[in-house]
Amino acid sequence: MRNLFRSVALVAVVFLGVQHVSAQQKIGHINADEIFQLTPEFKTANDQLRTLNDTKTQELQGMYAEFQKKQTEANEKYRSRSEANKDSIDAQLQTLGQELQNIEQRIQEVQRVAQEDLQKKQQELLTPIQTKVMNAINSVAKEKGYAYVLDTSAGNVIYFQGGEDISMDVRAKLGISPDAKPVTPAVPTGQPQQ
């Protein structure tokens, strides 16, 4: 019985000690995605990504126009087909069908390469910015003595009340004006990686 009492007392002391320690830990929160989009580097990267995306889109639009032209030509030939010119038109339609298939394959390949190019460029341009933002968040958290900093933009924080918003401290560390507004991404960027 005495051992049971000692065990219960020990558990109570440990439990109260843990509560006391956790009550002293500071918790902060930040919208890291917004800070990320406020950086001057993001605006520059975003402009480069938009230009690349526009270039790839124009290239694909030219290919779509070529496809549409050939398809219209094939439809016209099919409508002009008669018993008298059936063999000649069928041969032309077969050639046009092959050309349409080739254009469609080229379009698919250009789309695939364009998507890969955009992803590579996005990674190349945005990773250093993500690192810079995360370093600033970590630095502010250490300077201010936070045990935890929750990212409200990640969607994983269901509820929070209290804690301190460290956004303005991180903005100051990154040299971002307090009244700056985020830039809308040219292409989806995803969340800043931690």
mmCIF file of C-alpha atoms in Angstrom:
data_model
loop_
_atom_site.group_PDB
_atom_site.id
_atom_site.type_symbol
_atom_site.label_atom_id
_atom_site.label_comp_id
_atom_site.label_asym_id
_atom_site.label_seq_id
_atom_site.Cartn_x
_atom_site.Cartn_y
_atom_site.Cartn_z
ATOM 1 C CA MET A 1 0.000 0.000 0.000
ATOM 2 C CA ARG A 2 2.822 2.351 0.854
ATOM 3 C CA ASN A 3 4.494 1.618 -2.540
ATOM 4 C CA LEU A 4 1.233 2.336 -4.313
ATOM 5 C CA PHE A 5 0.969 5.685 -2.508
ATOM 6 C CA ARG A 6 4.564 6.541 -3.443
ATOM 7 C CA SER A 7 3.896 5.643 -7.079
ATOM 8 C CA VAL A 8 0.778 7.801 -7.202
ATOM 9 C CA ALA A 9 2.624 10.679 -5.515
ATOM 10 C CA LEU A 10 5.545 10.350 -7.961
ATOM 11 C CA VAL A 11 3.189 10.352 -10.971
ATOM 12 C CA ALA A 12 1.421 13.447 -9.588
ATOM 13 C CA VAL A 13 4.733 15.296 -9.099
ATOM 14 C CA VAL A 14 5.904 14.399 -12.609
ATOM 15 C CA PHE A 15 2.521 15.371 -14.108
ATOM 16 C CA LEU A 16 2.440 18.707 -12.288
ATOM 17 C CA GLY A 17 6.054 19.368 -13.305
ATOM 18 C CA VAL A 18 5.265 18.722 -16.961
ATOM 19 C CA GLN A 19 2.232 21.023 -16.779
ATOM 20 C CA HIS A 20 4.367 23.733 -15.172
ATOM 21 C CA VAL A 21 7.032 23.458 -17.893
ATOM 22 C CA SER A 22 4.497 23.414 -20.743
ATOM 23 C CA ALA A 23 2.651 26.394 -19.287
ATOM 24 C CA GLN A 24 5.832 28.439 -19.671
ATOM 25 C CA GLN A 25 6.422 27.568 -23.333
ATOM 26 C CA LYS A 26 5.568 30.298 -25.802
ATOM 27 C CA ILE A 27 3.546 29.536 -28.902
ATOM 28 C CA GLY A 28 3.471 31.773 -31.948
ATOM 29 C CA HIS A 29 1.729 31.586 -35.294
ATOM 30 C CA ILE A 30 2.356 32.921 -38.766
ATOM 31 C CA ASN A 31 0.925 32.724 -42.261
ATOM 32 C CA ALA A 32 4.148 31.581 -43.954
ATOM 33 C CA ASP A 33 2.551 31.503 -47.404
ATOM 34 C CA GLU A 34 1.655 35.181 -47.169
ATOM 35 C CA ILE A 35 5.163 36.123 -45.972
ATOM 36 C CA PHE A 36 6.608 34.039 -48.832
ATOM 37 C CA GLN A 37 4.502 35.950 -51.371
ATOM 38 C CA LEU A 38 5.492 39.301 -49.858
ATOM 39 C CA THR A 39 9.209 38.869 -50.499
ATOM 40 C CA PRO A 40 10.705 40.936 -53.340
ATOM 41 C CA GLU A 41 12.388 37.774 -54.622
ATOM 42 C CA PHE A 42 8.978 36.142 -55.028
ATOM 43 C CA LYS A 43 7.760 38.996 -57.236
ATOM 44 C CA THR A 44 10.833 38.626 -59.464
ATOM 45 C CA ALA A 45 10.489 34.826 -59.583
ATOM 46 C CA ASN A 46 6.768 35.138 -60.234
ATOM 47 C CA ASP A 47 7.403 37.461 -63.194
ATOM 48 C CA GLN A 48 9.929 34.997 -64.648
ATOM 49 C CA LEU A 49 7.513 32.083 -64.200
ATOM 50 C CA ARG A 50 4.682 34.072 -65.796
ATOM 51 C CA THR A 51 6.904 34.887 -68.812
ATOM 52 C CA LEU A 52 7.940 31.250 -69.204
ATOM 53 C CA ASN A 53 4.326 30.098 -68.846
ATOM 54 C CA ASP A 54 3.175 32.648 -71.461
ATOM 55 C CA THR A 55 5.902 31.532 -73.897
ATOM 56 C CA LYS A 56 4.936 27.869 -73.533
ATOM 57 C CA THR A 57 1.247 28.732 -73.871
ATOM 58 C CA GLN A 58 1.857 30.667 -77.112
ATOM 59 C CA GLU A 59 3.823 27.759 -78.517
ATOM 60 C CA LEU A 60 0.970 25.373 -77.721
ATOM 61 C CA GLN A 61 -1.642 27.762 -79.135
ATOM 62 C CA GLY A 62 0.261 27.800 -82.439
ATOM 63 C CA MET A 63 0.202 24.022 -82.500
ATOM 64 C CA TYR A 64 -3.528 23.960 -81.675
ATOM 65 C CA ALA A 65 -4.161 26.391 -84.539
ATOM 66 C CA GLU A 66 -2.250 24.103 -86.906
ATOM 67 C CA PHE A 67 -4.295 21.134 -85.660
ATOM 68 C CA GLN A 68 -7.582 23.038 -86.135
ATOM 69 C CA LYS A 69 -6.561 24.067 -89.670
ATOM 70 C CA LYS A 70 -5.778 20.474 -90.676
ATOM 71 C CA GLN A 71 -8.973 19.244 -89.059
ATOM 72 C CA THR A 72 -11.039 21.830 -90.978
ATOM 73 C CA GLU A 73 -9.255 20.808 -94.182
ATOM 74 C CA ALA A 74 -10.076 17.147 -93.521
ATOM 75 C CA ASN A 75 -13.736 17.977 -92.815
ATOM 76 C CA GLU A 76 -13.998 19.954 -96.070
ATOM 77 C CA LYS A 77 -12.430 17.139 -98.060
ATOM 78 C CA TYR A 78 -14.785 14.638 -96.455
ATOM 79 C CA ARG A 79 -17.804 16.806 -97.368
ATOM 80 C CA SER A 80 -16.578 17.077 -100.999
ATOM 81 C CA ARG A 81 -16.168 13.312 -101.264
ATOM 82 C CA SER A 82 -18.297 11.674 -103.972
ATOM 83 C CA GLU A 83 -18.376 8.429 -105.889
ATOM 84 C CA ALA A 84 -16.317 10.014 -108.651
ATOM 85 C CA ASN A 85 -13.443 11.253 -106.442
ATOM 86 C CA LYS A 86 -13.763 8.737 -103.591
ATOM 87 C CA ASP A 87 -10.361 7.050 -104.067
ATOM 88 C CA SER A 88 -8.459 10.328 -104.366
ATOM 89 C CA ILE A 89 -10.233 11.936 -101.376
ATOM 90 C CA ASP A 90 -9.812 8.813 -99.232
ATOM 91 C CA ALA A 91 -6.060 8.860 -99.875
ATOM 92 C CA GLN A 92 -5.929 12.569 -98.987
ATOM 93 C CA LEU A 93 -8.009 11.958 -95.837
ATOM 94 C CA GLN A 94 -5.674 9.168 -94.793
ATOM 95 C CA THR A 95 -2.684 11.499 -95.206
ATOM 96 C CA LEU A 96 -4.462 14.270 -93.272
ATOM 97 C CA GLY A 97 -5.421 11.772 -90.553
ATOM 98 C CA GLN A 98 -1.774 10.801 -90.148
ATOM 99 C CA GLU A 99 -0.745 14.464 -90.047
ATOM 100 C CA LEU A 100 -3.388 15.156 -87.389
ATOM 101 C CA GLN A 101 -2.119 12.229 -85.327
ATOM 102 C CA ASN A 102 1.462 13.515 -85.601
ATOM 103 C CA ILE A 103 0.436 17.032 -84.553
ATOM 104 C CA GLU A 104 -1.523 15.618 -81.612
ATOM 105 C CA GLN A 105 1.516 13.610 -80.482
ATOM 106 C CA ARG A 106 3.735 16.696 -80.809
ATOM 107 C CA ILE A 107 1.234 18.729 -78.764
ATOM 108 C CA GLN A 108 1.258 16.107 -76.000
ATOM 109 C CA GLU A 109 5.062 16.039 -75.972
ATOM 110 C CA VAL A 110 5.325 19.840 -75.898
ATOM 111 C CA GLN A 111 2.779 19.940 -73.041
ATOM 112 C CA ARG A 112 4.791 17.363 -71.078
ATOM 113 C CA VAL A 113 8.092 19.170 -71.631
ATOM 114 C CA ALA A 114 6.514 22.554 -70.839
ATOM 115 C CA GLN A 115 5.139 21.230 -67.558
ATOM 116 C CA GLU A 116 8.538 19.749 -66.642
ATOM 117 C CA ASP A 117 10.301 23.002 -67.569
ATOM 118 C CA LEU A 118 7.888 25.051 -65.457
ATOM 119 C CA GLN A 119 8.309 22.711 -62.481
ATOM 120 C CA LYS A 120 12.106 22.814 -62.737
ATOM 121 C CA LYS A 121 12.154 26.603 -63.040
ATOM 122 C CA GLN A 122 9.693 26.922 -60.159
ATOM 123 C CA GLN A 123 11.889 24.708 -57.978
ATOM 124 C CA GLU A 124 15.011 26.620 -58.997
ATOM 125 C CA LEU A 125 13.501 30.028 -58.274
ATOM 126 C CA LEU A 126 11.312 29.322 -55.243
ATOM 127 C CA THR A 127 13.449 26.983 -53.128
ATOM 128 C CA PRO A 128 15.953 29.708 -52.125
ATOM 129 C CA ILE A 129 13.056 32.004 -51.180
ATOM 130 C CA GLN A 130 11.444 29.257 -49.091
ATOM 131 C CA THR A 131 14.759 28.684 -47.332
ATOM 132 C CA LYS A 132 15.169 32.414 -46.655
ATOM 133 C CA VAL A 133 11.640 32.694 -45.205
ATOM 134 C CA MET A 134 12.071 29.584 -43.041
ATOM 135 C CA ASN A 135 15.421 30.862 -41.759
ATOM 136 C CA ALA A 136 13.798 34.186 -40.830
ATOM 137 C CA ILE A 137 10.920 32.418 -39.040
ATOM 138 C CA ASN A 138 13.372 30.195 -37.154
ATOM 139 C CA SER A 139 15.516 33.188 -36.253
ATOM 140 C CA VAL A 140 12.563 35.200 -34.907
ATOM 141 C CA ALA A 141 11.290 32.162 -32.994
ATOM 142 C CA LYS A 142 14.680 31.678 -31.331
ATOM 143 C CA GLU A 143 15.133 35.394 -30.591
ATOM 144 C CA LYS A 144 11.672 35.642 -29.024
ATOM 145 C CA GLY A 145 11.913 32.331 -27.149
ATOM 146 C CA TYR A 146 9.067 30.453 -28.863
ATOM 147 C CA ALA A 147 8.849 26.716 -28.297
ATOM 148 C CA TYR A 148 6.421 26.307 -31.199
ATOM 149 C CA VAL A 149 5.415 28.357 -34.230
ATOM 150 C CA LEU A 150 2.285 27.197 -36.057
ATOM 151 C CA ASP A 151 1.880 27.884 -39.775
ATOM 152 C CA THR A 152 -1.746 28.907 -40.269
ATOM 153 C CA SER A 153 -1.421 28.843 -44.077
ATOM 154 C CA ALA A 154 -0.643 25.119 -44.172
ATOM 155 C CA GLY A 155 -4.209 24.221 -43.230
ATOM 156 C CA ASN A 156 -3.074 21.796 -40.534
ATOM 157 C CA VAL A 157 -3.956 24.086 -37.631
ATOM 158 C CA ILE A 158 -7.605 23.415 -36.919
ATOM 159 C CA TYR A 159 -7.952 25.865 -34.064
ATOM 160 C CA PHE A 160 -5.729 28.254 -32.200
ATOM 161 C CA GLN A 161 -6.430 30.908 -29.670
ATOM 162 C CA GLY A 162 -3.797 32.972 -28.078
ATOM 163 C CA GLY A 163 -0.191 32.708 -28.985
ATOM 164 C CA GLU A 164 1.452 35.569 -30.752
ATOM 165 C CA ASP A 165 1.388 36.405 -34.427
ATOM 166 C CA ILE A 166 5.055 36.770 -35.365
ATOM 167 C CA SER A 167 4.323 37.898 -38.945
ATOM 168 C CA MET A 168 5.415 41.494 -38.411
ATOM 169 C CA ASP A 169 8.676 40.398 -36.747
ATOM 170 C CA VAL A 170 9.461 38.096 -39.685
ATOM 171 C CA ARG A 171 8.499 40.821 -42.168
ATOM 172 C CA ALA A 172 10.903 43.184 -40.395
ATOM 173 C CA LYS A 173 13.677 40.558 -40.473
ATOM 174 C CA LEU A 174 13.124 40.130 -44.228
ATOM 175 C CA GLY A 175 12.859 43.887 -44.855
ATOM 176 C CA ILE A 176 9.220 43.708 -45.985
ATOM 177 C CA SER A 177 7.038 46.767 -45.470
ATOM 178 C CA PRO A 178 4.235 46.290 -42.895
ATOM 179 C CA ASP A 179 1.628 47.402 -45.438
ATOM 180 C CA ALA A 180 2.912 45.255 -48.356
ATOM 181 C CA LYS A 181 0.345 43.046 -50.106
ATOM 182 C CA PRO A 182 1.105 39.519 -51.383
ATOM 183 C CA VAL A 183 1.684 38.930 -55.105
ATOM 184 C CA THR A 184 -0.679 36.498 -56.823
ATOM 185 C CA PRO A 185 1.360 33.528 -58.096
ATOM 186 C CA ALA A 186 1.689 33.166 -61.877
ATOM 187 C CA VAL A 187 1.568 29.395 -61.543
ATOM 188 C CA PRO A 188 0.599 27.377 -58.462
ATOM 189 C CA THR A 189 3.486 27.388 -56.033
ATOM 190 C CA GLY A 190 2.351 25.122 -53.255
ATOM 191 C CA GLN A 191 3.120 25.786 -49.650
ATOM 192 C CA PRO A 192 6.510 26.886 -48.415
ATOM 193 C CA GLN A 193 8.409 23.787 -47.414
ATOM 194 C CA GLN A 194 9.673 23.523 -43.893
#
